[in-house]
mmCIF file of C-alpha atoms in Angstrom:
data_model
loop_
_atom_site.group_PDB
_atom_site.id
_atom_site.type_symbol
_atom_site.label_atom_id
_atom_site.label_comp_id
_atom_site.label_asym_id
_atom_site.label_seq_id
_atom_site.Cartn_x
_atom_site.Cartn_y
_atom_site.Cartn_z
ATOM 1 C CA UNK A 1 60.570 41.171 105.838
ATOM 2 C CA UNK A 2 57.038 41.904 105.583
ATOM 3 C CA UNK A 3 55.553 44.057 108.108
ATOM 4 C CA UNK A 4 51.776 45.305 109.187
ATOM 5 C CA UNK A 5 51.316 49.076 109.311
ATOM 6 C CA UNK A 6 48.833 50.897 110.815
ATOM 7 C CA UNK A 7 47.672 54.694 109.410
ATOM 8 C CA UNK A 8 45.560 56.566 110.998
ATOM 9 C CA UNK A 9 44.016 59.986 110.972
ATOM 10 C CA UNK A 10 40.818 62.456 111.985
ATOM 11 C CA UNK A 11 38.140 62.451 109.260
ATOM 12 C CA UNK A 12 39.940 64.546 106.199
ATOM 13 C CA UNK A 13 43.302 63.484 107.217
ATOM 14 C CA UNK A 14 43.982 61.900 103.306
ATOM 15 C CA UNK A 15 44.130 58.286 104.593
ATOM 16 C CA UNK A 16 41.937 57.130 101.286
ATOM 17 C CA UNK A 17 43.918 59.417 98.879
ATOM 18 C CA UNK A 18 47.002 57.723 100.512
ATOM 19 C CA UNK A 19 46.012 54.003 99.815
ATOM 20 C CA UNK A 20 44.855 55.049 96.504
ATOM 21 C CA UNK A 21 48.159 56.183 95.827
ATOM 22 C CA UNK A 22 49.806 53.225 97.375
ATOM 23 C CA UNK A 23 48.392 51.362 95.047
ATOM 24 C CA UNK A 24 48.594 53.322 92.193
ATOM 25 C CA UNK A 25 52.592 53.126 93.232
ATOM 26 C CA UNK A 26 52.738 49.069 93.278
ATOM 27 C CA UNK A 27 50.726 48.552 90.032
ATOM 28 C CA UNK A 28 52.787 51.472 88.322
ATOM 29 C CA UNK A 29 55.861 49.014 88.655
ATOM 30 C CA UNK A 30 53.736 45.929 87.913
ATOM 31 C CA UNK A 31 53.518 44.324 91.762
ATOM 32 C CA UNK A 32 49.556 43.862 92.117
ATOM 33 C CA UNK A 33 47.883 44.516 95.187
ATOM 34 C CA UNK A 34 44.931 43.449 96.927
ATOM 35 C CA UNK A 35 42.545 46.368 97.622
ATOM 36 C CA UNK A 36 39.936 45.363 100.533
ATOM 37 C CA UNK A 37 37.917 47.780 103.015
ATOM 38 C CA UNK A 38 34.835 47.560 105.552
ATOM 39 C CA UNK A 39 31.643 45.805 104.100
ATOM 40 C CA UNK A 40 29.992 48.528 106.656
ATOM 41 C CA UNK A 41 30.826 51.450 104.882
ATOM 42 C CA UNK A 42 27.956 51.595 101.723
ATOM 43 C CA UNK A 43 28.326 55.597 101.155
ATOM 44 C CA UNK A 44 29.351 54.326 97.031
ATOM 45 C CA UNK A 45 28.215 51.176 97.509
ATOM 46 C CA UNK A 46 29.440 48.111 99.388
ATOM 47 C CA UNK A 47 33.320 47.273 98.291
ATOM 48 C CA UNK A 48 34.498 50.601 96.923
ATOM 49 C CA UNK A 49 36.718 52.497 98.319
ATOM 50 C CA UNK A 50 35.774 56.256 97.530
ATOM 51 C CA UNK A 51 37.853 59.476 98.611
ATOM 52 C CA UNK A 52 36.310 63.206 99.530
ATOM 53 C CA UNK A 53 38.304 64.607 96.064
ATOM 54 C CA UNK A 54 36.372 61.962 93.914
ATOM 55 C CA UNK A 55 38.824 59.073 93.385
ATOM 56 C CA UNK A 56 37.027 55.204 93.562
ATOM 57 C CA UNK A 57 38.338 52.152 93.211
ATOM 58 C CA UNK A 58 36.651 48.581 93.240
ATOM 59 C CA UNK A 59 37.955 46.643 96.716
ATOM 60 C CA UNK A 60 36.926 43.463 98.043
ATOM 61 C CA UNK A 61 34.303 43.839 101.027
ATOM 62 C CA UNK A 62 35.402 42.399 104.482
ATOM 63 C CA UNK A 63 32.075 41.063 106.535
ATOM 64 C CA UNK A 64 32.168 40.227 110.084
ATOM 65 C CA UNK A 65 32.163 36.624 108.569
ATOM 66 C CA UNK A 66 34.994 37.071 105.572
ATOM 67 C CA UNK A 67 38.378 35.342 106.666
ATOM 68 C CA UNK A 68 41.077 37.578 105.274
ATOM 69 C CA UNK A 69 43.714 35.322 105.989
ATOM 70 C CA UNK A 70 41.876 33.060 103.458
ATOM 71 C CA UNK A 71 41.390 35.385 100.783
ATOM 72 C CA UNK A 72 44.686 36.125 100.750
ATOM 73 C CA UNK A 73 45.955 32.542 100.846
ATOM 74 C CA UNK A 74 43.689 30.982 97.808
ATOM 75 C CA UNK A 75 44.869 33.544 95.446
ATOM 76 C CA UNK A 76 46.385 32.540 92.019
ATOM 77 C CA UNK A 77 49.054 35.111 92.587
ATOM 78 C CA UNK A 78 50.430 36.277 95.802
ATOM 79 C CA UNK A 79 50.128 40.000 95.620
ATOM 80 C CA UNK A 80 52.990 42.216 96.891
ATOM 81 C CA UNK A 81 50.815 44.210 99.380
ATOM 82 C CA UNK A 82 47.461 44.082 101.016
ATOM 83 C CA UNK A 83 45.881 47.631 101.795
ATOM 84 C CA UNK A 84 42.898 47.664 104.157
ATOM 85 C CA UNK A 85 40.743 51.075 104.075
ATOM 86 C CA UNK A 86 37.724 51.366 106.628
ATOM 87 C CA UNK A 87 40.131 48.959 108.769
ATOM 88 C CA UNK A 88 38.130 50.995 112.297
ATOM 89 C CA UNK A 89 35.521 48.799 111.024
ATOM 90 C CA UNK A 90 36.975 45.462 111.476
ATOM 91 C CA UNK A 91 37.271 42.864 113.992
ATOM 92 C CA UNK A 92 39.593 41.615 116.644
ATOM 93 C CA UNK A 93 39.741 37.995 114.405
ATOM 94 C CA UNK A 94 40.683 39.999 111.574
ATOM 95 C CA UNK A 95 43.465 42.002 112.629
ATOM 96 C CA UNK A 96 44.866 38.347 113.955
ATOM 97 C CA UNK A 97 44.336 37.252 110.168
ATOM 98 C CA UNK A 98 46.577 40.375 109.075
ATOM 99 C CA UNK A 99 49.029 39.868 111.325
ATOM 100 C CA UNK A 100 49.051 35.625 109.688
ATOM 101 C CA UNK A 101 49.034 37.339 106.269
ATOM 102 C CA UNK A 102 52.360 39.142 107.586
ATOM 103 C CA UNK A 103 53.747 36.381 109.603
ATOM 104 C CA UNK A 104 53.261 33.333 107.226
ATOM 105 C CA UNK A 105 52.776 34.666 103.758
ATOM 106 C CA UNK A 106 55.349 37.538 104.208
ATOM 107 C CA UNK A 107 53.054 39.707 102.472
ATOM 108 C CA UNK A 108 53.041 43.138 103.815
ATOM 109 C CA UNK A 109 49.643 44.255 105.398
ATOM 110 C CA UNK A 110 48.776 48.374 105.399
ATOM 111 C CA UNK A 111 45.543 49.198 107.220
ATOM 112 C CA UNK A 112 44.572 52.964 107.440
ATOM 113 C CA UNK A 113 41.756 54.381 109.339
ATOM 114 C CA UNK A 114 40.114 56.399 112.571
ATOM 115 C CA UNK A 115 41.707 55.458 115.629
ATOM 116 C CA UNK A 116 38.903 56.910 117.894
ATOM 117 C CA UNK A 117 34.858 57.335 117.184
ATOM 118 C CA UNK A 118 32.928 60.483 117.807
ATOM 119 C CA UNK A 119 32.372 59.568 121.737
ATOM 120 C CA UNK A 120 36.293 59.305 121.832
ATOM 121 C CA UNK A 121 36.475 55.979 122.102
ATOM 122 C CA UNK A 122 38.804 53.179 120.692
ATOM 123 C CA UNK A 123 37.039 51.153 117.641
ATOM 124 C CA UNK A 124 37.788 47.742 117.990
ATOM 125 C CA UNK A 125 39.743 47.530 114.377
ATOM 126 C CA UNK A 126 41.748 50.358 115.876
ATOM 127 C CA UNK A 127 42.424 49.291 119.411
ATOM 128 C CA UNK A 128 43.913 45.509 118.193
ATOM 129 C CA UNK A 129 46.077 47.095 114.780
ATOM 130 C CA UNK A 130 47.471 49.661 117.482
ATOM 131 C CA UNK A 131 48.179 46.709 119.528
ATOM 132 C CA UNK A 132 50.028 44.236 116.945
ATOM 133 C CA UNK A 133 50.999 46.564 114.556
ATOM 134 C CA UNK A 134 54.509 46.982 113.492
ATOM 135 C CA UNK A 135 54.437 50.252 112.714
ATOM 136 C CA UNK A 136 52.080 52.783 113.540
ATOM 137 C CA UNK A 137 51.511 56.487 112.034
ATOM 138 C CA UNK A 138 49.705 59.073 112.498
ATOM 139 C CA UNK A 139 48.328 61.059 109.084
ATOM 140 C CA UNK A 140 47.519 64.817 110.086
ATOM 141 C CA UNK A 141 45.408 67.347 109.300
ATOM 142 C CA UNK A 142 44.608 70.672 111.066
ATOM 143 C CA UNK A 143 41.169 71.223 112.831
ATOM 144 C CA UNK A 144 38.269 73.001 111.478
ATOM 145 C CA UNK A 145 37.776 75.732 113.423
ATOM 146 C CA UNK A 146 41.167 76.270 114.274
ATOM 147 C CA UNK A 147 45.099 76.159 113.267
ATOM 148 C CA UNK A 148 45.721 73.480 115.672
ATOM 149 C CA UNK A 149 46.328 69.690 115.352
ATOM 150 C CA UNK A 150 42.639 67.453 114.841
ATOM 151 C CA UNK A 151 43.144 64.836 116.591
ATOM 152 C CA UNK A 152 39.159 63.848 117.283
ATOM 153 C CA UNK A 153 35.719 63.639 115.140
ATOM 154 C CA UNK A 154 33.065 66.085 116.080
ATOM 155 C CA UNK A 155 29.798 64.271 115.127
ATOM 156 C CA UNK A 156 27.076 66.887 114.693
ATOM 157 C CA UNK A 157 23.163 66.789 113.728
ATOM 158 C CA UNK A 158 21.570 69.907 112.777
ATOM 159 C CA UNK A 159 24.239 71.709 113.782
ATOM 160 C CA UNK A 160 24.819 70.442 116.972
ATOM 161 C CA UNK A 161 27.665 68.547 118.770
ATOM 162 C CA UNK A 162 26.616 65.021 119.191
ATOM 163 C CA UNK A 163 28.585 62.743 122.200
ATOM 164 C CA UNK A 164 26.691 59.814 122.387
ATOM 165 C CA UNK A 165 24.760 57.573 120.234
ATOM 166 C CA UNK A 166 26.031 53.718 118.741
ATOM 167 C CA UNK A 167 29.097 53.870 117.964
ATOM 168 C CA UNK A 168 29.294 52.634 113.910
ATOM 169 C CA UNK A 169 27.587 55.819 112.255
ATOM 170 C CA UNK A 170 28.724 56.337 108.726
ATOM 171 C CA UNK A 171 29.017 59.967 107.496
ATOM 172 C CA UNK A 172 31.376 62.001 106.007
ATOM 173 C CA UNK A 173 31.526 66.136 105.845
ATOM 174 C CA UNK A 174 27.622 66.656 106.282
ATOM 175 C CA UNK A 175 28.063 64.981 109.406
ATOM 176 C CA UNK A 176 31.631 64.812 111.128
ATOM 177 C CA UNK A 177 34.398 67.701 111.487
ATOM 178 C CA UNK A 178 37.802 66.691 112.418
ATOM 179 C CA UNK A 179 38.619 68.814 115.711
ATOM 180 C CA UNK A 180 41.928 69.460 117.812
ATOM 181 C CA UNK A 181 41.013 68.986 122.100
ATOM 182 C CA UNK A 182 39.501 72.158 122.941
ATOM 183 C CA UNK A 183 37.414 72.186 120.030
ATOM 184 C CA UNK A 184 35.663 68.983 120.516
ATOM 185 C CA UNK A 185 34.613 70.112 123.828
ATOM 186 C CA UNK A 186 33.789 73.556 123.097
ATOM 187 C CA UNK A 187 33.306 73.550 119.383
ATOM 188 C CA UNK A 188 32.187 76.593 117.716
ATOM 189 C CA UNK A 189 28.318 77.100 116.409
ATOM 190 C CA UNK A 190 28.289 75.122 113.093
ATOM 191 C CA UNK A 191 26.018 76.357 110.625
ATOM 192 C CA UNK A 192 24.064 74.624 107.371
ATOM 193 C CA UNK A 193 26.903 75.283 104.343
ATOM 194 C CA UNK A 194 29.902 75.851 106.362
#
């Protein structure tokens, strides 16, 4: 029975390098997947999904508009998976249309992404796949200034710790460390290089 999963991780927690492989895993044993992520993110352009290491893969872009549900259904061939990167990003609407691809295609649905923004706050993606996910894991890495869990983003700008600001800013190392507790409110002085 098909099921929607929900990964998520702090910035440099491997959640790209893990859908990547996902989907290396499918093809391998010729089950095609359908590869989508956040038309927000443009870091490699707008419907790639691009890792830290250097890995890219074409994906299909989902808009605020773009009915996933849809997509999925007016496909020649039903794919055995659907793997959402960026899936912070999304809507409320389409974590419903997931949970339809699930529920009436029976095609399994695995979204990764942040689960909270730089101000420590839910994203909305994040909030509703937490919500109607089936299952629900948590990808680790260790924080940067320490040998303890990161479980937040530190946002920074110059060097400094930044708490507030909207809430959609895209960056990746030059601008967000992944932190455990203490060091998100007390993080140590970052410096240009490090």
């Amino acid at each position: 029975m098909a099921q929607l999963f929900f990964k998520y991780g702090a910035m440099n927690s491997g959640k790209t390098i893990e859908i990547l492989k996902v989907a290396h895993n499918y093809e391998e044993q010729n089950k095609p997947v359908v590869l989508m992520t956040s038309g927000i993110d443009t870091r490699d352009g707008v419907g790639v999904v691009s890792s830290r290491i250097g890995l890219k893969r074409e994906a299909i872009p989902i808009f605020e508009d773009t009915d996933v549900f849809e997509v999925i259904q007016k496909m020649d061939h039903k794919p055995y998976c659907v793997l959402i990167d960026e899936a912070q990003f999304l809507k409320k609407k389409h974590v419903i249309e997931f949970t339809r691809i699930v529920d009436e295609l029976n095609i399994p649905v695995m979204a990764f992404g942040l689960k909270n923004d730089f101000r420590n706050e839910l994203f909305e993606g994040s909030k509703y796949l937490l919500l109607y996910a089936d299952k629900i894991e948590e990808m680790k890495t260790i924080c940067w200034f320490c040998h303890k869990k990161a479980m937040m983003n530190l946002h920074y700008i110059d060097g400094k710790p930044v708490y507030e600001g909207d809430q959609v800013q895209i960056g990746g190392n030059e601008a967000y460390y992944p932190v455990c507790r203490k060091h998100y409110f007390h993080p140590l002085m970052i410096t240009e290089g490090e």
